[in-house]
Every structure is written in C-alpha cells, then in structure tokens.
mmCIF file of C-alpha atoms in Angstrom:
data_model
loop_
_atom_site.group_PDB
_atom_site.id
_atom_site.type_symbol
_atom_site.label_atom_id
_atom_site.label_comp_id
_atom_site.label_asym_id
_atom_site.label_seq_id
_atom_site.Cartn_x
_atom_site.Cartn_y
_atom_site.Cartn_z
ATOM 1 C CA GLN A 1 0.000 0.000 0.000
ATOM 2 C CA VAL A 2 1.032 3.580 -0.672
ATOM 3 C CA HIS A 3 1.351 5.693 2.485
ATOM 4 C CA GLN A 4 1.095 9.464 2.560
ATOM 5 C CA SER A 5 3.162 11.657 4.863
ATOM 6 C CA GLY A 6 3.894 15.354 5.187
ATOM 7 C CA SER A 7 6.599 15.029 2.534
ATOM 8 C CA GLY A 8 4.344 13.246 0.025
ATOM 9 C CA TRP A 9 3.557 9.695 -1.058
ATOM 10 C CA SER A 10 6.089 7.136 0.114
ATOM 11 C CA PRO A 11 7.339 4.732 -2.578
ATOM 12 C CA VAL A 12 6.841 1.016 -1.991
ATOM 13 C CA TYR A 13 10.275 -0.432 -1.193
ATOM 14 C CA VAL A 14 10.926 -3.789 -2.846
ATOM 15 C CA GLU A 15 14.456 -3.854 -1.424
ATOM 16 C CA GLU A 16 16.352 -1.365 0.706
ATOM 17 C CA ASN A 17 17.751 0.348 -2.396
ATOM 18 C CA LEU A 18 14.751 -0.058 -4.737
ATOM 19 C CA GLY A 19 11.568 1.999 -4.328
ATOM 20 C CA VAL A 20 8.652 1.716 -6.755
ATOM 21 C CA MET A 21 5.541 3.761 -7.528
ATOM 22 C CA SER A 22 2.785 2.473 -9.800
ATOM 23 C CA VAL A 23 -0.824 3.228 -10.648
ATOM 24 C CA GLY A 24 -1.429 -0.447 -9.827
ATOM 25 C CA PHE A 25 -0.855 0.326 -6.134
ATOM 26 C CA LEU A 26 -3.730 2.835 -6.156
ATOM 27 C CA LEU A 27 -6.407 0.527 -7.612
ATOM 28 C CA SER A 28 -8.969 -1.206 -5.399
ATOM 29 C CA SER A 29 -8.318 -4.477 -7.255
ATOM 30 C CA PRO A 30 -5.331 -5.590 -9.368
ATOM 31 C CA ASP A 31 -7.825 -6.567 -12.101
ATOM 32 C CA ASP A 32 -9.307 -3.050 -12.381
ATOM 33 C CA ALA A 33 -8.953 -1.339 -15.756
ATOM 34 C CA VAL A 34 -7.652 2.240 -15.863
ATOM 35 C CA ILE A 35 -10.042 3.942 -18.286
ATOM 36 C CA TRP A 36 -8.718 7.502 -18.317
ATOM 37 C CA ARG A 37 -8.426 10.205 -20.917
ATOM 38 C CA GLY A 38 -5.192 12.133 -21.496
ATOM 39 C CA PRO A 39 -5.588 14.960 -18.927
ATOM 40 C CA LYS A 40 -6.211 12.557 -16.034
ATOM 41 C CA LYS A 41 -3.252 10.370 -17.025
ATOM 42 C CA ASN A 42 -1.040 13.432 -17.330
ATOM 43 C CA GLY A 43 -2.150 14.626 -13.900
ATOM 44 C CA LEU A 44 -1.134 11.332 -12.287
ATOM 45 C CA ILE A 45 2.251 11.314 -14.053
ATOM 46 C CA LYS A 46 2.861 14.824 -12.697
ATOM 47 C CA GLN A 47 1.906 13.642 -9.190
ATOM 48 C CA PHE A 48 4.258 10.666 -9.406
ATOM 49 C CA LEU A 49 7.129 13.003 -10.304
ATOM 50 C CA ARG A 50 6.264 15.875 -7.969
ATOM 51 C CA ASP A 51 4.441 14.407 -4.955
ATOM 52 C CA VAL A 52 6.332 11.149 -4.347
ATOM 53 C CA ASP A 53 8.989 11.392 -1.632
ATOM 54 C CA TRP A 54 11.787 9.784 -3.653
ATOM 55 C CA GLY A 55 14.534 11.070 -1.346
ATOM 56 C CA GLU A 56 18.158 10.880 -2.488
ATOM 57 C CA ILE A 57 18.305 8.608 -5.544
ATOM 58 C CA ASP A 58 20.976 7.600 -8.049
ATOM 59 C CA TYR A 59 18.564 6.710 -10.846
ATOM 60 C CA LEU A 60 14.908 7.387 -11.604
ATOM 61 C CA ILE A 61 13.728 4.798 -14.137
ATOM 62 C CA VAL A 62 10.366 5.356 -15.837
ATOM 63 C CA ASP A 63 8.851 2.276 -17.475
ATOM 64 C CA THR A 64 6.456 3.380 -20.202
ATOM 65 C CA PRO A 65 3.913 1.490 -22.315
ATOM 66 C CA PRO A 66 4.883 0.666 -25.911
ATOM 67 C CA GLY A 67 4.334 3.268 -28.601
ATOM 68 C CA THR A 68 4.509 7.055 -28.721
ATOM 69 C CA SER A 69 1.443 8.116 -26.771
ATOM 70 C CA ASP A 70 0.524 10.846 -24.252
ATOM 71 C CA GLU A 71 2.587 9.278 -21.489
ATOM 72 C CA HIS A 72 5.885 9.637 -23.338
ATOM 73 C CA LEU A 73 5.290 13.241 -24.314
ATOM 74 C CA SER A 74 4.178 14.173 -20.780
ATOM 75 C CA ILE A 75 7.262 12.636 -19.159
ATOM 76 C CA VAL A 76 9.632 14.345 -21.607
ATOM 77 C CA GLN A 77 7.918 17.708 -21.025
ATOM 78 C CA TYR A 78 7.697 17.421 -17.219
ATOM 79 C CA LEU A 79 11.329 16.305 -16.883
ATOM 80 C CA GLY A 80 12.635 18.609 -19.616
ATOM 81 C CA ALA A 81 14.310 20.975 -17.150
ATOM 82 C CA MET A 82 15.969 18.027 -15.386
ATOM 83 C CA HIS A 83 18.065 16.992 -18.425
ATOM 84 C CA ILE A 84 16.987 13.363 -18.853
ATOM 85 C CA ASP A 85 20.008 11.112 -19.449
ATOM 86 C CA GLY A 86 18.160 9.328 -22.201
ATOM 87 C CA ALA A 87 15.912 6.501 -23.331
ATOM 88 C CA VAL A 88 16.644 2.782 -23.343
ATOM 89 C CA ILE A 89 14.459 1.291 -26.071
ATOM 90 C CA ILE A 90 13.415 -2.367 -25.938
ATOM 91 C CA THR A 91 12.509 -4.470 -28.963
ATOM 92 C CA THR A 92 12.173 -8.098 -29.972
ATOM 93 C CA PRO A 93 13.759 -9.483 -33.184
ATOM 94 C CA GLN A 94 10.587 -9.585 -35.344
ATOM 95 C CA GLU A 95 9.895 -6.925 -37.953
ATOM 96 C CA VAL A 96 6.464 -6.146 -36.430
ATOM 97 C CA SER A 97 8.248 -5.032 -33.247
ATOM 98 C CA LEU A 98 11.032 -3.210 -35.086
ATOM 99 C CA GLN A 99 8.437 -1.132 -36.970
ATOM 100 C CA ASP A 100 7.137 0.264 -33.668
ATOM 101 C CA VAL A 101 10.649 0.833 -32.355
ATOM 102 C CA ARG A 102 11.709 2.805 -35.438
ATOM 103 C CA LYS A 103 8.790 5.157 -34.698
ATOM 104 C CA GLU A 104 9.936 5.413 -31.073
ATOM 105 C CA ILE A 105 13.468 6.320 -32.183
ATOM 106 C CA ASN A 106 12.081 9.023 -34.481
ATOM 107 C CA PHE A 107 9.907 10.285 -31.601
ATOM 108 C CA CYS A 108 12.977 10.579 -29.341
ATOM 109 C CA ARG A 109 14.860 12.511 -32.005
ATOM 110 C CA LYS A 110 11.961 14.900 -32.607
ATOM 111 C CA VAL A 111 11.594 15.751 -28.903
ATOM 112 C CA LYS A 112 15.421 15.985 -28.491
ATOM 113 C CA LEU A 113 15.547 13.019 -26.075
ATOM 114 C CA PRO A 114 18.967 11.307 -26.218
ATOM 115 C CA ILE A 115 18.896 7.586 -27.001
ATOM 116 C CA ILE A 116 21.182 5.597 -24.704
ATOM 117 C CA GLY A 117 20.666 2.529 -26.870
ATOM 118 C CA VAL A 118 18.484 -0.397 -27.884
ATOM 119 C CA VAL A 119 18.088 -3.766 -26.150
ATOM 120 C CA GLU A 120 16.908 -6.814 -28.095
ATOM 121 C CA ASN A 121 14.762 -8.951 -25.792
ATOM 122 C CA MET A 122 13.733 -12.589 -26.465
ATOM 123 C CA SER A 123 16.840 -12.873 -28.622
ATOM 124 C CA GLY A 124 17.133 -16.594 -29.200
ATOM 125 C CA PHE A 125 16.694 -19.459 -26.731
ATOM 126 C CA ILE A 126 19.693 -21.229 -25.227
ATOM 127 C CA CYS A 127 18.798 -24.777 -24.184
ATOM 128 C CA PRO A 128 19.818 -25.259 -20.525
ATOM 129 C CA LYS A 129 20.832 -28.907 -21.234
ATOM 130 C CA CYS A 130 22.625 -28.911 -24.586
ATOM 131 C CA LYS A 131 23.500 -25.162 -24.681
ATOM 132 C CA ASN A 132 22.460 -24.960 -28.346
ATOM 133 C CA GLU A 133 20.755 -21.740 -29.414
ATOM 134 C CA SER A 134 17.410 -21.733 -31.259
ATOM 135 C CA GLN A 135 15.824 -18.688 -32.900
ATOM 136 C CA ILE A 136 12.261 -18.771 -31.567
ATOM 137 C CA PHE A 137 11.572 -15.352 -33.143
ATOM 138 C CA PRO A 138 13.774 -15.311 -36.265
ATOM 139 C CA PRO A 139 15.174 -11.837 -37.120
ATOM 140 C CA THR A 140 13.880 -11.977 -40.703
ATOM 141 C CA THR A 141 14.922 -8.361 -41.441
ATOM 142 C CA GLY A 142 18.176 -8.454 -39.479
ATOM 143 C CA GLY A 143 16.759 -7.809 -36.008
ATOM 144 C CA ALA A 144 17.836 -4.997 -33.703
ATOM 145 C CA GLU A 145 21.456 -5.193 -34.876
ATOM 146 C CA LYS A 146 20.622 -4.243 -38.479
ATOM 147 C CA MET A 147 18.129 -1.594 -37.368
ATOM 148 C CA CYS A 148 20.714 0.025 -35.072
ATOM 149 C CA GLN A 149 23.261 0.133 -37.901
ATOM 150 C CA ASN A 150 20.720 1.713 -40.257
ATOM 151 C CA LEU A 151 19.541 4.329 -37.745
ATOM 152 C CA ASN A 152 22.942 4.959 -36.149
ATOM 153 C CA VAL A 153 22.015 4.052 -32.568
ATOM 154 C CA SER A 154 23.871 1.828 -30.096
ATOM 155 C CA LEU A 155 22.887 -1.778 -29.529
ATOM 156 C CA LEU A 156 23.319 -2.223 -25.766
ATOM 157 C CA GLY A 157 22.890 -5.984 -25.831
ATOM 158 C CA LYS A 158 20.677 -8.986 -26.502
ATOM 159 C CA VAL A 159 18.756 -10.810 -23.763
ATOM 160 C CA PRO A 160 18.035 -14.465 -24.621
ATOM 161 C CA LEU A 161 14.760 -16.173 -23.714
ATOM 162 C CA ASP A 162 14.846 -17.841 -20.305
ATOM 163 C CA PRO A 163 11.652 -19.227 -18.679
ATOM 164 C CA GLN A 164 13.115 -18.285 -15.277
ATOM 165 C CA ILE A 165 12.765 -14.569 -16.180
ATOM 166 C CA GLY A 166 8.970 -14.982 -16.378
ATOM 167 C CA LYS A 167 8.892 -17.033 -13.160
ATOM 168 C CA SER A 168 10.952 -14.436 -11.290
ATOM 169 C CA CYS A 169 8.698 -11.618 -12.528
ATOM 170 C CA ASP A 170 5.561 -13.516 -11.460
ATOM 171 C CA LYS A 171 7.006 -14.109 -7.977
ATOM 172 C CA GLY A 172 8.411 -10.578 -7.631
ATOM 173 C CA GLN A 173 11.960 -11.877 -7.212
ATOM 174 C CA SER A 174 15.237 -10.667 -8.670
ATOM 175 C CA PHE A 175 16.100 -12.800 -11.686
ATOM 176 C CA LEU A 176 19.797 -11.878 -11.266
ATOM 177 C CA SER A 177 19.767 -13.445 -7.773
ATOM 178 C CA GLU A 178 17.592 -16.422 -8.709
ATOM 179 C CA ALA A 179 19.561 -17.433 -11.839
ATOM 180 C CA PRO A 180 23.100 -16.048 -11.479
ATOM 181 C CA GLU A 181 24.547 -18.551 -13.990
ATOM 182 C CA SER A 182 22.022 -17.878 -16.775
ATOM 183 C CA PRO A 183 23.337 -16.368 -20.030
ATOM 184 C CA ALA A 184 20.501 -13.816 -19.659
ATOM 185 C CA THR A 185 21.967 -12.664 -16.319
ATOM 186 C CA SER A 186 25.332 -12.069 -17.965
ATOM 187 C CA SER A 187 23.594 -10.127 -20.740
ATOM 188 C CA TYR A 188 21.626 -8.012 -18.230
ATOM 189 C CA ARG A 189 24.794 -7.163 -16.288
ATOM 190 C CA ASN A 190 26.611 -6.076 -19.460
ATOM 191 C CA ILE A 191 23.651 -3.881 -20.461
ATOM 192 C CA ILE A 192 23.472 -2.319 -16.980
ATOM 193 C CA GLN A 193 27.194 -1.575 -17.097
ATOM 194 C CA ARG A 194 26.888 0.106 -20.515
ATOM 195 C CA VAL A 195 23.958 2.246 -19.325
ATOM 196 C CA GLN A 196 25.924 3.267 -16.208
ATOM 197 C CA GLU A 197 28.958 4.188 -18.309
ATOM 198 C CA TYR A 198 26.772 6.290 -20.608
ATOM 199 C CA CYS A 199 25.199 8.144 -17.647
ATOM 200 C CA ASP A 200 28.590 8.718 -15.980
ATOM 201 C CA GLN A 201 30.022 10.182 -19.197
ATOM 202 C CA HIS A 202 26.888 12.302 -19.688
ATOM 203 C CA HIS A 203 27.131 13.786 -16.173
ATOM 204 C CA PHE A 204 30.884 14.372 -16.514
ATOM 205 C CA HIS A 205 30.278 16.226 -19.786
ATOM 206 C CA GLU A 206 27.551 18.351 -18.153
ATOM 207 C CA GLU A 207 29.855 19.258 -15.246
ATOM 208 C CA LYS A 208 32.548 20.364 -17.700
ATOM 209 C CA ILE A 209 30.007 22.587 -19.498
ATOM 210 C CA ILE A 210 28.849 24.136 -16.217
#
C-alpha cells in the first residue's frame, strides 16, 4: 500500500535500495482497468514526479507502455528541465516489433531526447541442457542489430529467452539473484554496465560545461 506523509507519497520499497511507484498500487483491485483520458493520465504522471517522496536517488527509471502516446510526451515535457540522461528502447527481433521501435526512435529525435541505446529482448533461446541456441523469433529483417546500424544508434545488448525470467517476474523476485549462472543474467549485467557508463560520461560532460 502507498502511504502518505507530510513530505508526500512514500514509494513502496521492494528492497532497501529499490523503491517503486505504480498506478497499480492505487487501484482497489489488481484486475481493475484504468479507463482515463489524457488529462487525467497526465495529472497522475505529474503527481508521481512531484508528490512522491523519492529522497536521495541515483537513478529514476520510468517504465512506459509501448508506442509514442501521451505518457511519453508528458514525461519528456515534465522532466525537460531536469536533463533526462536518455531513453533505453526495448525491442524483440521480429519486424512487427522493429516497426514500432523505429517510430519510437524518431519520436525521441523529434523531442530531443537522447537515445542511450536499444536492447533486443527474447533474442534466441539457449537450451539449458545442450547449450544450443534456437531462434524462436527469427530476425527476418536483421533484427535490432541491423536496425541500429541503419539508424545509427547503439545496440546495448541482446537478452536471450529464459523461462526463469517470467517465473521471477511472477514471484516478484530478482532474476539476477535467482539465476546467477544464466546467459541472460550475464547479458543483463553487461547492459546495466553500458547504461551506467553512458550516464557517468553524460554527467561528466555536463559538469565540464557548467
């Protein structure tokens, strides 16, 4: 449950160093639909940014729905003065997903939002027994790698399919802790490191400008 204090809404702490805020916490039932028009959605996004007592944080990560809808524009506008480090864009290898992601990349460029890079999710399946890799979703048009080359954006990494990822999400557990030996864990850690390096360089560059 979300608690309110004099300093605002308190995030729900999953771990000591990980606080979360979600519209799901404010619903009377987890099965409730959120049937809101743009202004009401925008109002809640503003509240999450302004009225939540985040305290001292290293990173604020905003998970948005797919596409280029109201939510994305609102977040970019509300955080415009804060100099957002950038967007991490997630795709899967199929062309139907890449079509949406190309639009997202163009959206970021139009609103002057830096793109940290692209992650290809569900990128092949590595059999836990024989270690052979199968392409469950074949990259018929070259996948994220080809798209990144064509659009001149960084490919941060590829996360292979692992059923344990879904199980960990369903249980609310850290996949990195539950499956430390999985190839997906190694891929996640490499992606995290690349994002951290990007942010560190970005902040160092800003300090030099100031």
